[in-house]
CSV table of C-alpha atoms and ligand atoms in Angstrom, one decimal:
chain,number,residue,atom,x,y,z
A,1,MET,CA,33.0,0.4,-22.4
A,2,LYS,CA,30.1,2.5,-23.7
A,3,MET,CA,31.3,6.2,-23.4
A,4,GLU,CA,27.8,7.5,-22.7
A,5,LEU,CA,27.6,5.3,-19.6
A,6,VAL,CA,31.1,6.2,-18.4
A,7,THR,CA,30.1,9.9,-18.7
A,8,LEU,CA,27.0,9.2,-16.6
A,9,ILE,CA,29.0,7.3,-14.0
A,10,ASP,CA,31.5,10.1,-13.7
A,11,LYS,CA,28.7,12.6,-13.4
A,12,LEU,CA,27.1,10.6,-10.6
A,13,ALA,CA,30.4,10.4,-8.8
A,14,GLU,CA,30.8,14.1,-8.9
A,15,GLU,CA,27.3,15.5,-8.5
A,16,HIS,CA,25.8,12.7,-6.4
A,17,LYS,CA,22.6,12.9,-8.4
A,18,LEU,CA,21.2,12.1,-11.9
A,19,SER,CA,17.8,12.5,-13.5
A,20,LYS,CA,15.3,9.6,-13.5
A,21,GLU,CA,16.0,9.1,-17.2
A,22,GLU,CA,19.8,8.9,-16.6
A,23,TYR,CA,19.3,6.4,-13.8
A,24,ILE,CA,17.2,4.3,-16.2
A,25,THR,CA,20.0,4.5,-18.8
A,26,LEU,CA,22.6,3.3,-16.3
A,27,LEU,CA,20.3,0.5,-15.0
A,28,THR,CA,19.5,-0.9,-18.4
A,29,GLY,CA,22.8,-0.2,-20.2
A,30,CYS,CA,25.5,-1.3,-17.8
A,31,GLY,CA,27.3,-4.5,-18.8
A,32,SER,CA,30.0,-6.2,-16.7
A,33,GLU,CA,32.7,-3.7,-17.6
A,34,GLU,CA,30.6,-0.6,-16.8
A,35,ALA,CA,29.5,-2.3,-13.6
A,36,ALA,CA,33.1,-2.8,-12.6
A,37,TYR,CA,33.9,0.8,-13.4
A,38,LEU,CA,30.9,1.9,-11.3
A,39,ALA,CA,31.9,-0.3,-8.4
A,40,GLU,CA,35.5,1.1,-8.5
A,41,LYS,CA,34.1,4.6,-8.2
A,42,ALA,CA,31.8,3.6,-5.4
A,43,ARG,CA,34.7,1.9,-3.5
A,44,ALA,CA,36.8,5.0,-3.8
A,45,GLU,CA,34.0,7.1,-2.4
A,46,LYS,CA,33.5,4.7,0.5
A,47,GLU,CA,37.2,4.6,1.3
A,48,LYS,CA,37.3,8.4,1.6
A,49,TYR,CA,35.1,8.2,4.7
A,50,TYR,CA,35.4,4.6,6.0
A,51,GLY,CA,38.7,3.3,4.6
A,52,ASN,CA,38.7,-0.4,4.2
A,53,ASN,CA,36.7,-0.9,7.4
A,54,VAL,CA,33.7,-3.2,7.5
A,55,PHE,CA,31.2,-2.6,10.4
A,56,ILE,CA,29.4,-5.6,11.9
A,57,ARG,CA,26.0,-5.7,13.6
A,58,GLY,CA,24.8,-8.6,15.7
A,59,LEU,CA,21.3,-9.3,14.4
A,60,ILE,CA,18.9,-10.7,17.1
A,61,GLU,CA,15.6,-11.8,15.7
A,62,ILE,CA,13.4,-11.3,18.8
A,63,SER,CA,10.1,-12.6,17.5
A,64,ASN,CA,8.6,-14.0,14.3
A,65,ILE,CA,5.0,-13.3,15.4
A,66,CYS,CA,3.6,-10.6,13.1
A,67,LYS,CA,0.2,-8.9,12.8
A,68,ASN,CA,0.9,-8.0,9.2
A,69,ASP,CA,0.3,-10.0,6.1
A,70,CYS,CA,2.7,-8.7,3.5
A,71,TYR,CA,2.4,-10.8,0.3
A,72,TYR,CA,6.1,-11.5,0.0
A,73,CYS,CA,7.1,-12.3,3.5
A,74,GLY,CA,7.5,-15.8,5.0
A,75,ILE,CA,6.5,-14.7,8.5
A,76,ARG,CA,3.2,-13.1,7.4
A,77,ARG,CA,0.4,-13.8,9.8
A,78,SER,CA,-1.5,-16.0,7.4
A,79,ASN,CA,1.3,-18.5,7.0
A,80,PRO,CA,0.2,-21.5,9.1
A,81,ASN,CA,3.5,-23.4,8.4
A,82,CYS,CA,5.6,-20.8,10.2
A,83,GLU,CA,6.5,-22.1,13.6
A,84,ARG,CA,6.1,-19.0,15.9
A,85,TYR,CA,8.5,-18.0,18.6
A,86,ARG,CA,9.3,-15.1,20.8
A,87,LEU,CA,12.6,-14.6,22.8
A,88,THR,CA,12.4,-13.7,26.4
A,89,GLU,CA,14.1,-10.6,27.8
A,90,GLU,CA,16.7,-12.9,29.4
A,91,ASP,CA,17.3,-14.7,26.0
A,92,ILE,CA,17.9,-11.3,24.4
A,93,LEU,CA,20.3,-10.1,27.1
A,94,GLU,CA,22.2,-13.4,26.8
A,95,CYS,CA,22.6,-12.8,23.0
A,96,CYS,CA,24.0,-9.4,23.7
A,97,ARG,CA,26.4,-10.7,26.2
A,98,GLU,CA,27.6,-13.3,23.8
A,99,GLY,CA,27.8,-10.8,21.0
A,100,TYR,CA,29.8,-8.4,23.1
A,101,GLU,CA,32.4,-11.1,23.8
A,102,LEU,CA,32.6,-11.8,20.1
A,103,GLY,CA,33.3,-8.1,19.4
A,104,PHE,CA,30.0,-6.8,18.4
A,105,ARG,CA,29.3,-3.2,19.4
A,106,THR,CA,25.9,-2.8,17.7
A,107,PHE,CA,22.9,-5.0,18.4
A,108,VAL,CA,20.0,-5.0,16.1
A,109,LEU,CA,16.7,-6.1,17.6
A,110,GLN,CA,14.6,-7.2,14.7
A,111,GLY,CA,11.1,-8.8,14.7
A,112,GLY,CA,7.7,-9.0,13.3
A,113,GLU,CA,5.1,-6.6,14.6
A,114,ASP,CA,4.4,-8.5,17.7
A,115,GLY,CA,2.0,-6.8,20.2
A,116,TYR,CA,3.8,-8.4,23.1
A,117,PHE,CA,6.7,-5.9,22.7
A,118,THR,CA,4.9,-2.9,24.2
A,119,ASP,CA,6.8,0.3,24.9
A,120,GLU,CA,6.9,-0.6,28.5
A,121,ARG,CA,8.7,-3.9,27.8
A,122,LEU,CA,11.0,-2.5,25.2
A,123,VAL,CA,12.0,0.5,27.4
A,124,ALA,CA,12.9,-1.9,30.2
A,125,LEU,CA,14.9,-4.1,27.8
A,126,LEU,CA,16.7,-1.0,26.3
A,127,HIS,CA,17.6,0.1,29.8
A,128,SER,CA,19.1,-3.3,30.6
A,129,ILE,CA,21.1,-3.5,27.3
A,130,LYS,CA,22.5,0.0,27.7
A,131,ALA,CA,23.3,-0.6,31.4
A,132,ASN,CA,25.2,-3.9,30.5
A,133,HIS,CA,26.9,-2.4,27.4
A,134,PRO,CA,27.1,1.4,27.6
A,135,ASP,CA,29.6,1.4,24.7
A,136,CYS,CA,27.2,-0.3,22.3
A,137,ALA,CA,24.7,1.1,19.9
A,138,VAL,CA,21.2,-0.4,19.7
A,139,THR,CA,19.3,-0.5,16.5
A,140,LEU,CA,15.6,-1.4,16.5
A,141,SER,CA,13.8,-2.9,13.5
A,142,LEU,CA,10.3,-3.6,14.7
A,143,GLY,CA,8.1,-2.1,12.1
A,144,GLU,CA,5.5,0.6,12.3
A,145,ARG,CA,4.7,2.1,15.7
A,146,SER,CA,3.3,5.4,16.9
A,147,LYS,CA,5.3,8.6,17.1
A,148,SER,CA,5.1,8.6,20.9
A,149,SER,CA,6.4,5.0,20.9
A,150,TYR,CA,9.4,5.9,18.7
A,151,LYS,CA,10.0,8.8,21.0
A,152,ALA,CA,9.9,6.7,24.2
A,153,LEU,CA,12.2,4.1,22.7
A,154,LYS,CA,14.7,6.7,21.6
A,155,GLU,CA,14.7,8.2,25.1
A,156,ALA,CA,15.3,4.8,26.5
A,157,GLY,CA,18.5,4.6,24.6
A,158,ALA,CA,17.8,3.2,21.1
A,159,ASP,CA,20.2,4.8,18.6
A,160,ARG,CA,19.0,3.7,15.2
A,161,TYR,CA,15.9,2.4,13.6
A,162,LEU,CA,15.5,0.3,10.4
A,163,LEU,CA,12.2,0.5,8.6
A,164,ARG,CA,12.5,-0.4,4.9
A,165,HIS,CA,10.0,1.6,2.9
A,166,GLU,CA,9.9,-1.5,0.6
A,167,THR,CA,9.1,0.6,-2.5
A,168,ALA,CA,9.1,4.4,-3.3
A,169,ASN,CA,6.1,4.0,-5.6
A,170,GLU,CA,2.7,4.1,-3.9
A,171,GLY,CA,0.9,2.0,-6.5
A,172,HIS,CA,3.6,-0.6,-6.3
A,173,TYR,CA,3.2,-0.7,-2.5
A,174,THR,CA,-0.4,-1.6,-2.8
A,175,LYS,CA,0.5,-4.6,-5.0
A,176,LEU,CA,2.9,-5.9,-2.3
A,177,HIS,CA,0.7,-5.3,0.8
A,178,PRO,CA,-2.9,-5.8,1.9
A,179,ALA,CA,-5.2,-2.7,2.0
A,180,GLU,CA,-4.7,-2.2,5.7
A,181,LEU,CA,-1.1,-1.2,5.2
A,182,SER,CA,-0.5,2.1,3.6
A,183,TRP,CA,2.5,3.6,1.8
A,184,LYS,CA,1.8,7.1,3.2
A,185,HIS,CA,1.8,5.8,6.7
A,186,ARG,CA,5.0,4.0,6.2
A,187,MET,CA,6.6,7.1,4.8
A,188,GLU,CA,5.2,9.1,7.8
A,189,CYS,CA,6.8,6.6,10.1
A,190,LEU,CA,10.2,7.3,8.5
A,191,GLN,CA,9.6,11.0,9.0
A,192,TRP,CA,8.7,10.5,12.7
A,193,LEU,CA,11.8,8.4,13.2
A,194,ARG,CA,14.0,11.2,11.9
A,195,GLU,CA,12.1,13.8,14.0
A,196,CYS,CA,12.8,11.7,17.1
A,197,GLY,CA,16.5,11.8,16.4
A,198,TYR,CA,17.3,8.3,15.2
A,199,GLN,CA,19.8,7.4,12.6
A,200,VAL,CA,17.2,6.1,10.2
A,201,GLY,CA,17.5,3.2,7.8
A,202,ALA,CA,15.2,2.8,4.8
A,203,GLY,CA,15.4,0.3,2.0
A,204,PHE,CA,13.7,-1.8,-0.6
A,205,MET,CA,13.8,-5.2,-2.3
A,206,VAL,CA,15.3,-5.5,-5.8
A,207,GLY,CA,13.2,-7.4,-8.3
A,208,SER,CA,10.0,-7.6,-6.2
A,209,PRO,CA,6.9,-8.6,-8.2
A,210,TYR,CA,5.6,-5.8,-10.5
A,211,GLN,CA,8.8,-3.7,-10.0
A,212,THR,CA,9.9,-1.9,-13.2
A,213,VAL,CA,13.2,-0.2,-14.0
A,214,GLU,CA,11.3,3.2,-13.7
A,215,MET,CA,10.5,2.2,-10.2
A,216,LEU,CA,14.2,1.5,-9.4
A,217,ALA,CA,15.0,5.0,-10.7
A,218,GLU,CA,12.3,6.3,-8.3
A,219,GLU,CA,14.1,4.5,-5.5
A,220,LEU,CA,17.3,6.3,-6.3
A,221,LYS,CA,15.5,9.7,-6.4
A,222,PHE,CA,14.0,8.8,-3.0
A,223,ILE,CA,17.5,8.1,-1.6
A,224,GLU,CA,18.7,11.5,-3.1
A,225,GLU,CA,15.9,13.3,-1.3
A,226,PHE,CA,15.5,11.5,2.0
A,227,LYS,CA,19.2,10.7,2.5
A,228,PRO,CA,18.7,7.8,5.0
A,229,GLU,CA,21.7,7.2,7.3
A,230,MET,CA,21.4,3.5,6.4
A,231,CYS,CA,19.9,1.8,3.4
A,232,GLY,CA,19.1,-1.9,3.3
A,233,ILE,CA,18.6,-3.5,-0.1
A,234,GLY,CA,18.6,-7.0,-1.2
A,235,PRO,CA,17.1,-9.2,-3.9
A,236,PHE,CA,13.5,-10.4,-3.5
A,237,ILE,CA,13.5,-14.1,-3.0
A,238,PRO,CA,10.3,-16.1,-3.2
A,239,HIS,CA,9.0,-17.9,-0.1
A,240,LYS,CA,7.1,-21.1,-0.7
A,241,ASP,CA,4.1,-20.2,1.6
A,242,THR,CA,3.4,-16.8,0.1
A,243,CYS,CA,1.4,-15.3,-2.7
A,244,PHE,CA,4.6,-14.8,-4.6
A,245,LYS,CA,5.9,-18.3,-4.4
A,246,ASP,CA,6.1,-18.7,-8.2
A,247,GLU,CA,7.6,-15.3,-8.9
A,248,PRO,CA,11.3,-15.1,-10.0
A,249,ALA,CA,13.9,-13.9,-7.6
A,250,GLY,CA,15.6,-10.5,-8.0
A,251,SER,CA,18.9,-10.1,-9.8
A,252,VAL,CA,22.2,-10.2,-8.0
A,253,GLU,CA,23.8,-8.0,-10.7
A,254,THR,CA,21.1,-5.3,-10.5
A,255,THR,CA,21.4,-5.4,-6.7
A,256,LEU,CA,25.2,-4.8,-7.0
A,257,LEU,CA,24.7,-1.9,-9.5
A,258,LEU,CA,22.2,-0.3,-7.1
A,259,LEU,CA,24.6,-0.6,-4.1
A,260,SER,CA,27.2,1.2,-6.2
A,261,MET,CA,24.8,3.9,-7.3
A,262,ILE,CA,23.5,4.4,-3.7
A,263,ARG,CA,27.1,4.8,-2.5
A,264,LEU,CA,27.7,7.5,-5.1
A,265,ILE,CA,24.5,9.3,-4.4
A,266,HIS,CA,25.1,9.3,-0.6
A,267,PRO,CA,28.8,8.7,0.0
A,268,LYS,CA,28.5,8.5,3.9
A,269,VAL,CA,25.6,6.1,3.9
A,270,LEU,CA,25.9,2.9,6.0
A,271,LEU,CA,25.2,0.2,3.4
A,272,PRO,CA,24.8,-3.4,4.3
A,273,ALA,CA,25.7,-6.4,2.1
A,274,THR,CA,22.5,-8.2,3.1
A,275,THR,CA,21.7,-11.8,4.0
A,276,ALA,CA,19.4,-11.9,0.9
A,277,LEU,CA,22.4,-11.0,-1.3
A,278,GLY,CA,24.5,-13.7,0.5
A,279,THR,CA,21.7,-16.2,0.0
A,280,MET,CA,21.4,-15.6,-3.8
A,281,ALA,CA,25.1,-15.7,-4.7
A,282,GLU,CA,28.2,-17.5,-3.7
A,283,ASN,CA,30.3,-14.8,-2.1
A,284,GLY,CA,27.4,-12.4,-2.3
A,285,ARG,CA,28.4,-10.4,0.7
A,286,GLU,CA,32.0,-10.0,-0.5
A,287,ARG,CA,30.6,-8.9,-3.9
A,288,GLY,CA,28.4,-6.4,-2.1
A,289,ILE,CA,31.3,-4.9,-0.2
A,290,LEU,CA,33.3,-4.7,-3.4
A,291,ALA,CA,30.3,-2.8,-5.0
A,292,GLY,CA,30.4,-0.2,-2.2
A,293,ALA,CA,28.7,-1.7,0.9
A,294,ASN,CA,30.4,-1.3,4.3
A,295,VAL,CA,28.3,-3.2,6.8
A,296,VAL,CA,27.4,-6.9,7.4
A,297,MET,CA,24.9,-8.1,9.9
A,298,PRO,CA,25.7,-11.6,11.1
A,299,ASN,CA,23.0,-13.6,12.9
A,300,LEU,CA,23.2,-13.5,16.7
A,301,SER,CA,19.9,-15.1,17.4
A,302,PRO,CA,19.8,-18.3,19.5
A,303,ALA,CA,20.6,-21.2,17.2
A,304,SER,CA,17.3,-22.9,18.1
A,305,VAL,CA,15.2,-20.1,16.5
A,306,ARG,CA,17.3,-19.2,13.4
A,307,LYS,CA,15.5,-21.5,11.0
A,308,LYS,CA,12.2,-20.1,12.1
A,309,TYR,CA,12.9,-16.6,11.0
A,310,MET,CA,12.4,-17.5,7.4
A,311,LEU,CA,11.5,-14.4,5.5
A,312,TYR,CA,12.3,-16.2,2.2
A,313,ASP,CA,13.3,-19.7,1.1
A,314,ASN,CA,16.8,-20.9,2.1
A,315,LYS,CA,17.6,-17.8,4.1
A,316,LEU,CA,21.2,-18.3,5.4
A,317,SER,CA,21.9,-18.3,9.1
A,318,ASP,CA,24.9,-20.5,9.5
A,319,GLY,CA,28.5,-20.5,8.1
A,320,ALA,CA,29.9,-17.0,7.8
A,321,GLU,CA,26.3,-15.7,8.3
A,322,SER,CA,26.4,-16.7,12.0
A,323,ALA,CA,27.9,-14.3,14.5
A,324,GLN,CA,29.8,-17.2,16.1
A,325,ALA,CA,31.7,-17.7,12.8
A,326,LYS,CA,33.1,-14.2,13.0
A,327,ASN,CA,36.6,-15.6,12.2
A,328,GLU,CA,35.4,-16.9,8.9
A,329,LEU,CA,33.8,-13.6,8.1
A,330,GLU,CA,37.1,-11.8,9.0
A,331,LYS,CA,39.0,-14.2,6.6
A,332,ARG,CA,36.5,-13.6,3.8
A,333,MET,CA,36.7,-9.8,4.3
A,334,ALA,CA,40.5,-10.0,4.5
A,335,SER,CA,40.6,-11.9,1.2
A,336,ILE,CA,39.1,-8.7,-0.5
A,337,GLY,CA,41.3,-6.3,1.4
A,338,CYS,CA,38.9,-5.3,4.1
A,339,THR,CA,39.0,-5.3,7.9
A,340,VAL,CA,36.2,-6.1,10.3
A,341,VAL,CA,36.4,-3.6,13.1
A,342,VAL,CA,35.3,-3.7,16.8
A,343,ASP,CA,33.3,-0.4,16.8
A,344,ARG,CA,29.8,1.0,17.1
A,345,GLY,CA,30.2,1.9,13.4
A,346,ASP,CA,28.3,5.2,13.4
A,347,ALA,CA,27.9,7.1,10.2
A,348,VAL,CA,30.6,9.8,9.8
A,349,LYS,CA,29.4,13.3,10.1
B,1,5AD,N1,12.7,-11.6,-0.2
B,1,5AD,C1,13.6,-10.7,0.2
B,1,5AD,N2,13.5,-9.9,1.2
B,1,5AD,C2,12.4,-10.0,2.0
B,1,5AD,N3,12.0,-9.3,3.0
B,1,5AD,C3,10.8,-9.8,3.4
B,1,5AD,N4,10.4,-10.8,2.6
B,1,5AD,C4,11.4,-10.9,1.7
B,1,5AD,C5,11.6,-11.8,0.6
B,1,5AD,N5,10.7,-12.7,0.3
B,1,5AD,C6,12.7,-8.1,3.5
B,1,5AD,C7,11.8,-6.9,3.6
B,1,5AD,C8,11.7,-6.6,5.1
B,1,5AD,C9,13.0,-7.2,5.6
B,1,5AD,C10,13.0,-7.5,7.0
B,1,5AD,O1,13.1,-8.4,4.9
B,1,5AD,O2,12.3,-5.9,2.8
B,1,5AD,O3,11.6,-5.2,5.3
């Protein structure tokens, strides 16, 4: 192993921060041995707070109708090949009932920015979910909304909110999104969510077009500063109906390095091994957990809509990715020494 890198890894594990230059050194210099050492440190840090527990979230994709036109995303509004759907309130409550039976204690309602889901409708839905399942957490992942909306949804019982910032670099953001979307506004939304009292999830894609290693170092500086309670990262994967269809996918190895580094920066973070990671690599989620992740989010959407929520090509939704195959997930996690728990899975204080 390169001693310079070992020293940096030890420093990161102790001080939970590095300079931008040091992050670049690690990101560019780590070979497989250094990555294994980094992962070992990250696992030890995770185990201090979470032991070998893996938290699960039932992911309900409530609508793929979206008013935005993000250049990388398969459900962007200008994709005519995307078959649109929207779940009814009854569909969503049925998913929660089924998920509860399966042992899920967090439900994530994720969707495109679909104007149908007004505050009024979401508040009613949250009241119903919380009345049916008072021991469960509800996470929303519904994009940019007003501060008053975030506040109303929090008061109606939402516990957490996922809003990936997508990139910490403003110039990069403008290359991934049309002009009507702004990085400053996205960051403002994250601030509002925190002010409203949510456990907040940020996150970014690894290997998105135009991303440089300097930008990845900026991502890590952003995590140091903002300290999101949750951080969703996964490799960029091209979608055939988007501007970026011919761009290369992000690297699995770099994603794993970043998971380990994020764990060391913010030891108590809730860190998912994402579907994108599972899509890009055989045993991708297990490798993510071994790199320091502690959350997986199986798909709890009705089987009839799963193939329609195609953010990127070949997105997994069956096998161990499906909530109904929780047994298989448990086996896979047991094979790496981890236990799937029936728990809300809040971040430790
Ligand atoms: N590849 C990987 N991740 C993607 N997302 C959207 N499109 C892609 C893609 N092509 C991610 C974004 C978004 C989340 C819901 O999915 O980061 O925030």
